[in-house]
CSV table of C-alpha atoms and ligand atoms in Angstrom, one decimal:
chain,number,residue,atom,x,y,z
A,1388,MET,CA,1.0,-0.4,29.2
A,1389,LYS,CA,-1.7,-1.8,27.0
A,1390,ARG,CA,-2.1,0.0,23.7
A,1391,PRO,CA,-5.6,1.3,23.0
A,1392,CYS,CA,-7.2,-0.6,20.2
A,1393,VAL,CA,-9.1,0.6,17.1
A,1394,LEU,CA,-11.4,-1.5,14.9
A,1395,VAL,CA,-10.7,-0.6,11.2
A,1396,THR,CA,-13.4,-1.7,8.8
A,1397,GLY,CA,-12.2,-1.7,5.2
A,1398,GLY,CA,-8.7,-2.1,6.6
A,1399,ALA,CA,-7.3,-3.8,3.5
A,1400,GLY,CA,-8.3,-0.9,1.3
A,1401,TYR,CA,-6.4,2.1,0.1
A,1402,ILE,CA,-7.0,4.6,3.0
A,1403,GLY,CA,-7.7,1.9,5.6
A,1404,SER,CA,-4.3,0.3,5.2
A,1405,HIS,CA,-2.5,3.6,5.4
A,1406,THR,CA,-4.5,4.5,8.5
A,1407,ALA,CA,-3.7,1.2,10.1
A,1408,VAL,CA,0.0,2.0,9.7
A,1409,GLU,CA,-0.4,5.5,11.2
A,1410,LEU,CA,-2.4,4.2,14.1
A,1411,ILE,CA,0.3,1.7,15.0
A,1412,ALA,CA,3.0,4.3,14.6
A,1413,ALA,CA,1.1,6.5,17.0
A,1414,GLY,CA,0.9,3.8,19.7
A,1415,PHE,CA,-2.5,2.2,19.0
A,1416,ASP,CA,-3.3,-1.4,18.1
A,1417,ALA,CA,-5.6,-2.0,15.2
A,1418,VAL,CA,-7.9,-4.9,14.2
A,1419,LEU,CA,-8.5,-4.9,10.5
A,1420,VAL,CA,-11.7,-6.2,8.9
A,1421,ASP,CA,-12.4,-6.4,5.2
A,1422,ASP,CA,-14.4,-8.6,2.8
A,1423,LEU,CA,-11.7,-8.1,0.1
A,1424,SER,CA,-14.4,-7.0,-2.4
A,1425,ASN,CA,-12.1,-4.2,-3.6
A,1426,SER,CA,-8.7,-5.2,-2.1
A,1427,GLU,CA,-6.1,-7.9,-1.9
A,1428,VAL,CA,-5.1,-9.9,1.2
A,1429,ALA,CA,-1.4,-9.0,0.3
A,1430,VAL,CA,-2.1,-5.5,1.5
A,1431,ILE,CA,-2.3,-6.9,5.1
A,1432,GLU,CA,1.2,-8.3,4.6
A,1433,GLY,CA,2.3,-4.8,3.5
A,1434,VAL,CA,0.9,-3.3,6.7
A,1435,ARG,CA,2.6,-6.0,8.8
A,1436,ALA,CA,5.9,-5.4,7.0
A,1437,ILE,CA,5.9,-1.6,7.5
A,1438,THR,CA,4.8,-1.8,11.2
A,1439,GLY,CA,6.7,-4.9,12.1
A,1440,ARG,CA,3.6,-6.1,14.0
A,1441,ASP,CA,1.4,-9.1,13.5
A,1442,VAL,CA,-1.7,-6.9,12.9
A,1443,PRO,CA,-4.9,-9.0,13.3
A,1444,PHE,CA,-7.0,-9.3,10.2
A,1445,VAL,CA,-10.5,-10.8,9.9
A,1446,GLU,CA,-12.0,-11.5,6.4
A,1447,ALA,CA,-15.7,-10.5,7.0
A,1448,ASP,CA,-18.5,-8.6,5.4
A,1449,CYS,CA,-19.7,-5.8,7.7
A,1450,CYS,CA,-23.2,-6.3,6.2
A,1451,ASP,CA,-23.2,-9.7,7.9
A,1452,ARG,CA,-24.3,-8.7,11.4
A,1453,GLU,CA,-23.4,-12.0,13.0
A,1454,ALA,CA,-19.9,-12.0,11.6
A,1455,LEU,CA,-19.4,-8.5,12.8
A,1456,GLU,CA,-20.8,-9.4,16.2
A,1457,ARG,CA,-18.2,-12.2,16.5
A,1458,ILE,CA,-15.4,-9.7,15.9
A,1459,PHE,CA,-16.9,-7.4,18.7
A,1460,THR,CA,-16.9,-10.4,21.0
A,1461,ARG,CA,-13.4,-11.5,20.2
A,1462,TYR,CA,-11.5,-8.2,20.2
A,1463,GLU,CA,-11.2,-5.5,22.8
A,1464,PHE,CA,-11.4,-2.0,21.3
A,1465,GLY,CA,-13.0,1.3,22.3
A,1466,SER,CA,-13.1,3.0,18.9
A,1467,ALA,CA,-13.9,2.2,15.3
A,1468,ILE,CA,-13.0,3.8,12.0
A,1469,HIS,CA,-15.5,2.8,9.2
A,1470,PHE,CA,-13.9,2.7,5.7
A,1471,ALA,CA,-15.8,-0.3,4.4
A,1472,ALA,CA,-17.9,0.9,1.5
A,1473,SER,CA,-18.2,0.7,-2.3
A,1474,LYS,CA,-16.9,3.9,-3.8
A,1475,ALA,CA,-17.2,4.1,-7.6
A,1476,VAL,CA,-19.4,7.0,-8.5
A,1477,GLY,CA,-20.2,5.7,-12.0
A,1478,GLU,CA,-21.0,2.2,-10.9
A,1479,SER,CA,-23.4,3.6,-8.2
A,1480,LEU,CA,-25.4,5.2,-10.9
A,1481,ARG,CA,-25.8,1.9,-12.7
A,1482,GLU,CA,-26.2,-0.3,-9.6
A,1483,PRO,CA,-27.7,2.0,-6.9
A,1484,MET,CA,-29.1,-0.8,-4.8
A,1485,LYS,CA,-25.6,-2.3,-4.4
A,1486,TYR,CA,-24.5,1.0,-3.0
A,1487,TYR,CA,-27.4,1.6,-0.7
A,1488,ARG,CA,-27.3,-2.0,0.6
A,1489,ASN,CA,-23.5,-2.2,1.2
A,1490,ASN,CA,-22.8,1.3,2.4
A,1491,LEU,CA,-25.8,1.8,4.6
A,1492,LEU,CA,-26.2,-1.7,6.0
A,1493,SER,CA,-22.5,-2.1,6.9
A,1494,PHE,CA,-22.5,1.2,8.7
A,1495,MET,CA,-25.8,0.6,10.6
A,1496,ASN,CA,-24.5,-2.7,11.8
A,1497,LEU,CA,-21.3,-1.0,13.0
A,1498,VAL,CA,-23.1,1.8,14.8
A,1499,GLU,CA,-25.7,-0.5,16.5
A,1500,LEU,CA,-23.0,-2.9,17.7
A,1501,MET,CA,-20.8,0.0,19.0
A,1502,HIS,CA,-23.8,1.2,21.0
A,1503,GLU,CA,-25.0,-2.3,22.2
A,1504,THR,CA,-21.5,-3.3,23.4
A,1505,GLY,CA,-20.7,0.0,25.1
A,1506,ARG,CA,-18.0,1.2,22.7
A,1507,ARG,CA,-18.1,4.9,22.2
A,1508,ASN,CA,-16.0,6.5,19.4
A,1509,ILE,CA,-16.8,6.2,15.7
A,1510,VAL,CA,-15.0,7.9,12.8
A,1511,PHE,CA,-16.8,7.8,9.5
A,1512,SER,CA,-15.2,8.2,6.0
A,1513,SER,CA,-17.2,11.0,4.4
A,1514,SER,CA,-16.4,12.9,1.3
A,1515,CYS,CA,-16.3,16.4,-0.1
A,1516,THR,CA,-18.9,15.1,-2.6
A,1517,VAL,CA,-21.5,16.1,0.1
A,1518,TYR,CA,-20.9,19.7,-0.9
A,1519,GLY,CA,-21.8,19.2,-4.6
A,1520,GLU,CA,-20.9,22.3,-6.6
A,1521,PRO,CA,-20.2,24.9,-3.9
A,1522,ARG,CA,-21.3,28.5,-4.5
A,1523,ARG,CA,-18.2,29.8,-2.6
A,1524,LEU,CA,-14.6,28.6,-2.3
A,1525,PRO,CA,-12.9,27.3,-0.2
A,1526,VAL,CA,-15.6,25.2,1.4
A,1527,THR,CA,-15.9,25.3,5.2
A,1528,GLU,CA,-17.8,22.8,7.3
A,1529,ARG,CA,-20.6,25.4,7.4
A,1530,THR,CA,-21.0,25.3,3.6
A,1531,PRO,CA,-24.4,23.7,3.1
A,1532,ARG,CA,-24.6,20.2,1.7
A,1533,ARG,CA,-26.2,20.0,-1.7
A,1534,PRO,CA,-28.4,17.2,-3.1
A,1535,ALA,CA,-26.1,14.3,-4.0
A,1536,ALA,CA,-25.4,13.8,-7.7
A,1537,SER,CA,-25.0,10.0,-7.3
A,1538,PRO,CA,-26.3,7.2,-5.1
A,1539,TYR,CA,-22.7,6.9,-3.8
A,1540,GLY,CA,-22.7,10.5,-2.7
A,1541,ASN,CA,-26.1,10.1,-1.3
A,1542,THR,CA,-24.9,7.2,0.9
A,1543,LYS,CA,-22.3,9.5,2.4
A,1544,GLN,CA,-24.9,12.1,3.3
A,1545,ILE,CA,-27.3,9.4,4.7
A,1546,CYS,CA,-24.5,7.8,6.8
A,1547,GLU,CA,-23.5,11.2,8.2
A,1548,ASP,CA,-27.2,11.6,9.2
A,1549,ILE,CA,-27.4,8.1,10.7
A,1550,LEU,CA,-24.3,8.9,12.8
A,1551,ARG,CA,-25.7,12.2,14.0
A,1552,ASP,CA,-29.1,10.8,14.9
A,1553,ALA,CA,-27.7,7.7,16.6
A,1554,ILE,CA,-25.5,9.9,18.7
A,1555,ALA,CA,-28.3,12.2,19.6
A,1556,ALA,CA,-30.5,9.3,20.7
A,1557,GLY,CA,-27.7,7.6,22.5
A,1558,GLY,CA,-27.7,9.7,25.6
A,1559,GLY,CA,-23.9,10.2,25.6
A,1560,ALA,CA,-23.1,6.6,24.9
A,1561,LEU,CA,-21.7,7.3,21.4
A,1562,ARG,CA,-19.5,9.9,19.9
A,1563,GLY,CA,-18.7,10.4,16.3
A,1564,ILE,CA,-16.6,12.4,13.8
A,1565,ALA,CA,-17.3,12.5,10.1
A,1566,LEU,CA,-14.2,13.3,8.1
A,1567,ARG,CA,-14.9,14.8,4.7
A,1568,TYR,CA,-12.0,13.8,2.5
A,1569,PHE,CA,-11.1,15.8,-0.5
A,1570,ASN,CA,-9.0,13.9,-3.2
A,1571,PRO,CA,-6.7,11.4,-1.6
A,1572,ILE,CA,-3.6,10.5,-3.6
A,1573,GLY,CA,-0.1,9.0,-3.2
A,1574,ALA,CA,1.3,6.0,-1.4
A,1575,HIS,CA,3.3,5.0,1.6
A,1576,PRO,CA,6.9,6.2,1.2
A,1577,SER,CA,8.1,2.6,1.5
A,1578,ALA,CA,6.1,1.7,-1.6
A,1579,LEU,CA,4.8,-1.4,0.2
A,1580,ILE,CA,1.2,-0.2,0.1
A,1581,GLY,CA,-0.7,2.2,-2.2
A,1582,GLU,CA,-3.8,2.5,-4.3
A,1583,LEU,CA,-4.9,-0.7,-6.2
A,1584,PRO,CA,-7.5,0.3,-8.7
A,1585,ARG,CA,-9.3,-2.6,-10.4
A,1586,GLY,CA,-9.6,-2.4,-14.2
A,1587,VAL,CA,-9.4,1.0,-15.9
A,1588,PRO,CA,-8.8,3.7,-13.2
A,1589,GLN,CA,-11.6,6.2,-12.8
A,1590,ASN,CA,-9.6,8.6,-10.7
A,1591,LEU,CA,-7.0,11.0,-12.1
A,1592,LEU,CA,-3.7,10.0,-10.4
A,1593,PRO,CA,-3.9,6.2,-11.0
A,1594,TYR,CA,-4.6,7.0,-14.6
A,1595,ILE,CA,-1.6,9.3,-14.7
A,1596,THR,CA,0.7,6.7,-13.2
A,1597,GLN,CA,-0.6,3.9,-15.4
A,1598,THR,CA,-0.1,6.2,-18.5
A,1599,ALA,CA,3.5,7.0,-17.4
A,1600,ALA,CA,4.1,3.2,-16.9
A,1601,GLY,CA,2.9,2.5,-20.5
A,1602,ILE,CA,-0.3,0.6,-19.3
A,1603,ARG,CA,-2.5,3.2,-20.8
A,1604,ASP,CA,-1.7,5.0,-24.1
A,1605,CYS,CA,-3.0,8.5,-23.3
A,1606,LEU,CA,-4.8,10.3,-20.5
A,1607,SER,CA,-7.9,12.1,-21.4
A,1608,VAL,CA,-8.2,15.5,-19.6
A,1609,TYR,CA,-11.9,15.8,-19.1
A,1610,GLY,CA,-12.6,19.4,-20.2
A,1611,GLY,CA,-10.3,22.2,-21.2
A,1612,ASP,CA,-12.9,24.9,-21.2
A,1613,TYR,CA,-13.9,25.3,-17.6
A,1614,PRO,CA,-13.9,28.8,-16.1
A,1615,THR,CA,-10.5,28.2,-14.4
A,1616,PRO,CA,-7.1,29.8,-15.1
A,1617,ASP,CA,-6.0,26.9,-17.5
A,1618,GLY,CA,-9.5,25.6,-18.4
A,1619,SER,CA,-9.1,22.3,-16.5
A,1620,CYS,CA,-10.9,21.3,-13.2
A,1621,ILE,CA,-9.4,22.2,-9.8
A,1622,ARG,CA,-9.3,19.8,-6.9
A,1623,ASP,CA,-7.7,19.6,-3.4
A,1624,TYR,CA,-5.3,16.6,-3.6
A,1625,ILE,CA,-4.4,15.3,-0.1
A,1626,ASP,CA,-1.6,12.9,0.6
A,1627,VAL,CA,-3.0,9.6,1.8
A,1628,GLY,CA,-0.5,9.5,4.7
A,1629,ASP,CA,-1.6,13.0,5.8
A,1630,LEU,CA,-5.2,11.8,5.5
A,1631,ALA,CA,-4.4,8.7,7.5
A,1632,ARG,CA,-2.9,10.9,10.3
A,1633,ALA,CA,-6.2,12.9,10.4
A,1634,HIS,CA,-7.9,9.7,11.6
A,1635,VAL,CA,-5.3,9.3,14.4
A,1636,ALA,CA,-6.0,12.9,15.4
A,1637,ALA,CA,-9.7,12.3,15.3
A,1638,ILE,CA,-9.4,9.3,17.6
A,1639,ARG,CA,-7.1,11.2,20.0
A,1640,HIS,CA,-9.5,14.1,20.1
A,1641,MET,CA,-12.4,11.9,21.0
A,1642,THR,CA,-10.6,9.8,23.5
A,1643,GLY,CA,-8.6,12.5,25.2
A,1644,GLY,CA,-9.3,15.9,23.9
A,1645,ALA,CA,-10.9,18.8,25.7
A,1646,ASP,CA,-14.2,20.3,24.6
A,1647,VAL,CA,-15.3,17.3,22.6
A,1648,ARG,CA,-18.8,17.6,21.1
A,1649,PRO,CA,-20.9,14.5,20.6
A,1650,TYR,CA,-20.9,14.7,16.8
A,1651,GLU,CA,-18.3,16.7,14.8
A,1652,VAL,CA,-17.5,17.2,11.1
A,1653,TYR,CA,-14.2,18.1,9.6
A,1654,ASN,CA,-12.8,18.9,6.1
A,1655,ILE,CA,-9.6,17.0,5.4
A,1656,GLY,CA,-7.8,18.7,2.6
A,1657,THR,CA,-4.7,20.9,2.1
A,1658,GLY,CA,-6.5,24.2,1.4
A,1659,ARG,CA,-4.8,24.3,-2.0
A,1660,GLY,CA,-6.5,23.9,-5.3
A,1661,VAL,CA,-4.5,22.3,-8.2
A,1662,SER,CA,-5.7,21.9,-11.7
A,1663,VAL,CA,-5.6,18.7,-13.8
A,1664,LEU,CA,-3.0,20.2,-16.1
A,1665,GLU,CA,-0.9,21.5,-13.2
A,1666,LEU,CA,-1.0,18.0,-11.6
A,1667,ILE,CA,0.2,16.4,-14.8
A,1668,ARG,CA,3.0,18.9,-15.3
A,1669,ARG,CA,4.2,18.6,-11.7
A,1670,PHE,CA,4.1,14.8,-12.0
A,1671,GLU,CA,6.2,14.9,-15.1
A,1672,GLN,CA,8.8,17.3,-13.6
A,1673,VAL,CA,9.1,15.6,-10.2
A,1674,ASN,CA,9.4,12.1,-11.7
A,1675,ARG,CA,11.1,12.9,-15.0
A,1676,VAL,CA,8.6,10.9,-17.0
A,1677,LYS,CA,6.3,11.7,-19.8
A,1678,VAL,CA,2.5,11.5,-19.5
A,1679,ASP,CA,0.8,11.6,-22.9
A,1680,TYR,CA,-2.5,13.4,-22.6
A,1681,LYS,CA,-5.2,15.0,-24.8
A,1682,ILE,CA,-7.9,17.5,-23.9
A,1683,ALA,CA,-11.2,15.6,-24.2
A,1684,GLY,CA,-14.8,16.5,-23.5
A,1685,ARG,CA,-16.1,17.2,-20.1
A,1686,ARG,CA,-17.1,14.2,-17.8
A,1687,ALA,CA,-20.7,14.3,-16.8
A,1688,GLY,CA,-21.2,15.3,-13.2
A,1689,ASP,CA,-17.8,17.0,-12.7
A,1690,ILE,CA,-17.7,20.3,-11.0
A,1691,PRO,CA,-15.3,23.0,-12.1
A,1692,ALA,CA,-13.5,23.6,-8.8
A,1693,ILE,CA,-13.5,22.6,-5.2
A,1694,TRP,CA,-10.9,22.9,-2.4
A,1695,ALA,CA,-11.1,22.8,1.4
A,1696,ASP,CA,-10.8,25.3,4.1
A,1697,PRO,CA,-9.0,23.0,6.6
A,1698,ALA,CA,-8.8,25.5,9.4
A,1699,LEU,CA,-11.2,23.8,11.7
A,1700,ALA,CA,-9.2,20.5,11.7
A,1701,ALA,CA,-6.0,22.5,12.4
A,1702,GLU,CA,-7.7,24.4,15.3
A,1703,ARG,CA,-9.6,21.5,17.0
A,1704,LEU,CA,-7.7,18.3,15.9
A,1705,ASP,CA,-4.3,19.9,15.7
A,1706,TRP,CA,-4.0,18.3,12.3
A,1707,ARG,CA,-2.7,19.8,9.1
A,1708,ALA,CA,-1.4,18.3,5.8
A,1709,GLU,CA,2.4,18.1,5.9
A,1710,ARG,CA,3.6,16.4,2.8
A,1711,THR,CA,4.4,18.5,-0.3
A,1712,LEU,CA,2.6,17.8,-3.6
A,1713,ASP,CA,6.1,16.8,-5.0
A,1714,GLN,CA,6.6,14.2,-2.2
A,1715,THR,CA,3.2,12.8,-2.8
A,1716,LEU,CA,3.6,12.6,-6.6
A,1717,ALA,CA,7.0,10.9,-6.1
A,1718,SER,CA,5.4,8.3,-3.8
A,1719,ALA,CA,2.7,7.6,-6.3
A,1720,TRP,CA,5.2,7.0,-9.0
A,1721,ALA,CA,7.4,4.8,-6.7
A,1722,TRP,CA,4.4,2.7,-6.0
A,1723,GLN,CA,3.4,2.4,-9.7
A,1724,LYS,CA,7.0,1.4,-10.6
A,1725,ARG,CA,6.9,-1.3,-7.9
A,1726,LEU,CA,3.6,-2.6,-9.2
A,1727,SER,CA,4.8,-2.6,-12.8
A,1728,GLY,CA,8.3,-3.9,-12.1
A,1729,ILE,CA,10.0,-0.8,-13.5
A,1730,GLU,CA,13.5,-0.2,-12.2
B,2743,NAD,P1,-11.1,1.0,-1.0
B,2743,NAD,O1,-12.1,0.4,-1.9
B,2743,NAD,O2,-9.7,0.9,-1.3
B,2743,NAD,O3,-11.3,0.5,0.5
B,2743,NAD,C1,-12.6,0.1,1.0
B,2743,NAD,C2,-12.4,-1.3,1.5
B,2743,NAD,O4,-13.6,-1.7,2.1
B,2743,NAD,C3,-12.0,-2.3,0.4
B,2743,NAD,O5,-10.9,-3.0,0.9
B,2743,NAD,C4,-13.2,-3.2,0.4
B,2743,NAD,O6,-12.8,-4.5,0.1
B,2743,NAD,C5,-13.8,-3.0,1.7
B,2743,NAD,N1,-15.3,-3.3,1.8
B,2743,NAD,C6,-16.3,-2.8,1.0
B,2743,NAD,N2,-17.4,-3.2,1.5
B,2743,NAD,C7,-17.2,-4.0,2.6
B,2743,NAD,C8,-18.0,-4.7,3.5
B,2743,NAD,N3,-19.4,-4.7,3.3
B,2743,NAD,N4,-17.5,-5.3,4.5
B,2743,NAD,C9,-16.1,-5.3,4.7
B,2743,NAD,N5,-15.3,-4.7,3.8
B,2743,NAD,C10,-15.8,-4.0,2.8
B,2743,NAD,O7,-11.5,2.6,-0.9
B,2743,NAD,P2,-10.7,3.8,-0.2
B,2743,NAD,O8,-10.4,4.7,-1.3
B,2743,NAD,O9,-9.7,3.3,0.7
B,2743,NAD,O10,-12.0,4.4,0.6
B,2743,NAD,C11,-12.2,4.2,1.9
B,2743,NAD,C12,-13.4,4.9,2.4
B,2743,NAD,O11,-13.2,6.3,2.1
B,2743,NAD,C13,-14.7,4.6,1.6
B,2743,NAD,O12,-15.8,4.7,2.5
B,2743,NAD,C14,-14.8,5.7,0.6
B,2743,NAD,O13,-16.1,5.9,0.2
B,2743,NAD,C15,-14.3,6.9,1.4
B,2743,NAD,N6,-13.7,8.0,0.5
B,2743,NAD,C16,-12.8,7.7,-0.4
B,2743,NAD,C17,-12.3,8.7,-1.3
B,2743,NAD,C18,-11.3,8.4,-2.3
B,2743,NAD,O14,-11.2,9.2,-3.2
B,2743,NAD,N7,-10.6,7.3,-2.3
B,2743,NAD,C19,-12.8,10.0,-1.1
B,2743,NAD,C20,-13.7,10.2,-0.1
B,2743,NAD,C21,-14.2,9.2,0.7
B,2744,WQD,C1,-10.2,14.5,-10.5
B,2744,WQD,C2,-10.2,15.4,-11.7
B,2744,WQD,C3,-11.7,14.9,-13.5
B,2744,WQD,C4,-9.8,11.1,-14.6
B,2744,WQD,C5,-14.1,11.5,-7.1
B,2744,WQD,C6,-15.5,11.3,-6.5
B,2744,WQD,C7,-15.5,11.9,-5.1
B,2744,WQD,C8,-14.3,11.3,-4.3
B,2744,WQD,C9,-13.0,11.4,-5.0
B,2744,WQD,C10,-15.0,9.5,-3.0
B,2744,WQD,C11,-11.5,15.8,-12.2
B,2744,WQD,C12,-10.2,14.8,-13.9
B,2744,WQD,C13,-10.1,12.3,-14.0
B,2744,WQD,C14,-9.3,11.2,-15.9
B,2744,WQD,C15,-9.4,13.6,-15.9
B,2744,WQD,N1,-14.5,9.9,-4.0
B,2744,WQD,N2,-9.9,13.5,-14.6
B,2744,WQD,N3,-9.1,12.4,-16.5
B,2744,WQD,O1,-14.1,13.4,-9.6
B,2744,WQD,O2,-12.8,14.9,-8.0
B,2744,WQD,O3,-13.8,12.9,-7.1
B,2744,WQD,O4,-13.1,10.9,-6.3
B,2744,WQD,O5,-15.7,10.0,-2.1
B,2744,WQD,O6,-16.7,11.5,-4.5
B,2744,WQD,O7,-16.4,11.9,-7.3
B,2744,WQD,O8,-11.9,12.7,-8.6
B,2744,WQD,O9,-9.8,11.6,-9.5
B,2744,WQD,O10,-12.1,11.2,-10.6
B,2744,WQD,O11,-11.0,13.4,-10.8
B,2744,WQD,O12,-9.3,14.6,-16.5
B,2744,WQD,O13,-9.0,10.1,-16.6
B,2744,WQD,O14,-9.5,14.8,-12.7
B,2744,WQD,O15,-12.4,15.5,-14.5
B,2744,WQD,O16,-11.5,17.1,-12.6
B,2744,WQD,P1,-13.2,13.6,-8.4
B,2744,WQD,P2,-11.2,12.1,-9.9
């Protein structure tokens, strides 16, 4: 029987590559598209090695409508997962137009082409950043969105709205799911794919692994005086493989599930808040390595604490995070060791 096929934009990226692996493991085919603006073509080889399949890859910019159109003409697929976006919060404050242009145009092209060519199902990579600083924890999907603190965060809110409105106007031709990711971390257990930050990592776990590997001298813990039990910020760290499987669950739900609504939103997190200091300690214990750190000043724009209520995804998508934090932290270290050539 022919395997159903999914278009994966941003398929050479961190979450896109792991999702491609999980789609194929679940019986789908995947066509990967990426302009390699924040990834390496070697990632595609990693996906092919893990899956044992010659996964098709097209180097293209989703903002280039004609290039995207050629992909729609060439490949048969009924669903798309849209990861392609620029994602650095700080850079988006310095270069807002880059973020509005890339993140909005690429998504509008995708949504229009899906509609025009009679393809129905769209999954959009959204973010818990849409909640801003929530008044109550954990956050459910009914927690109101707050004004975005960065152009990056604003593009996530606008793209959610674009999807909702296009679906509402489409007369049943389109369906969509926005997945609001919490903090994705870790790597594939094979250590063949993982996160590839460019330059100095802005996110916590790559900074931890690079410090443990000796690439960075010392990790700065941004703030030790927050109103949390140990004074450091709390986040919901979700294994990238679990997150990837949430996309498979979303596609399955849209293509075969009962009681599917035209536009749905889900939190994708573990439901467990972990502080920066807890994460560092756990990483050291699990991997038996030292991470030098110091308590530094707060980082502008950080919120003290956020974690998900993931009950809706469990109930309606039959998805829940499965990997333990220890497994995830071990996978992140295995990946860093491979990158750094550490035995
Ligand atoms: P990533 O940078 O590793 O992956 C994004 C990929 O998209 C990259 O390979 C990049 O080269 C590609 N890309 C960017 N613009 C493109 C374009 N115009 N055309 C084609 N390809 C393009 O980032 P990621 O962490 O895998 O994030 C994937 C998605 O998830 C993004 O939309 C991001 O905003 C969202 N997200 C990420 C996080 C996180 O913490 N990593 C959290 C919430 C949401
Ligand atoms: C986690 C915690 C930092 C680095 C960002 C985006 C969000 C989403 C995920 C895409 C915070 C602390 C960090 C360091 C530290 N991305 N930290 N020292 O800020 O929760 O979310 O990535 O949608 O939109 O804002 O993730 O990994 O940067 O930080 O102490 O060197 O680690 O203060 O408390 P964040 P992060």
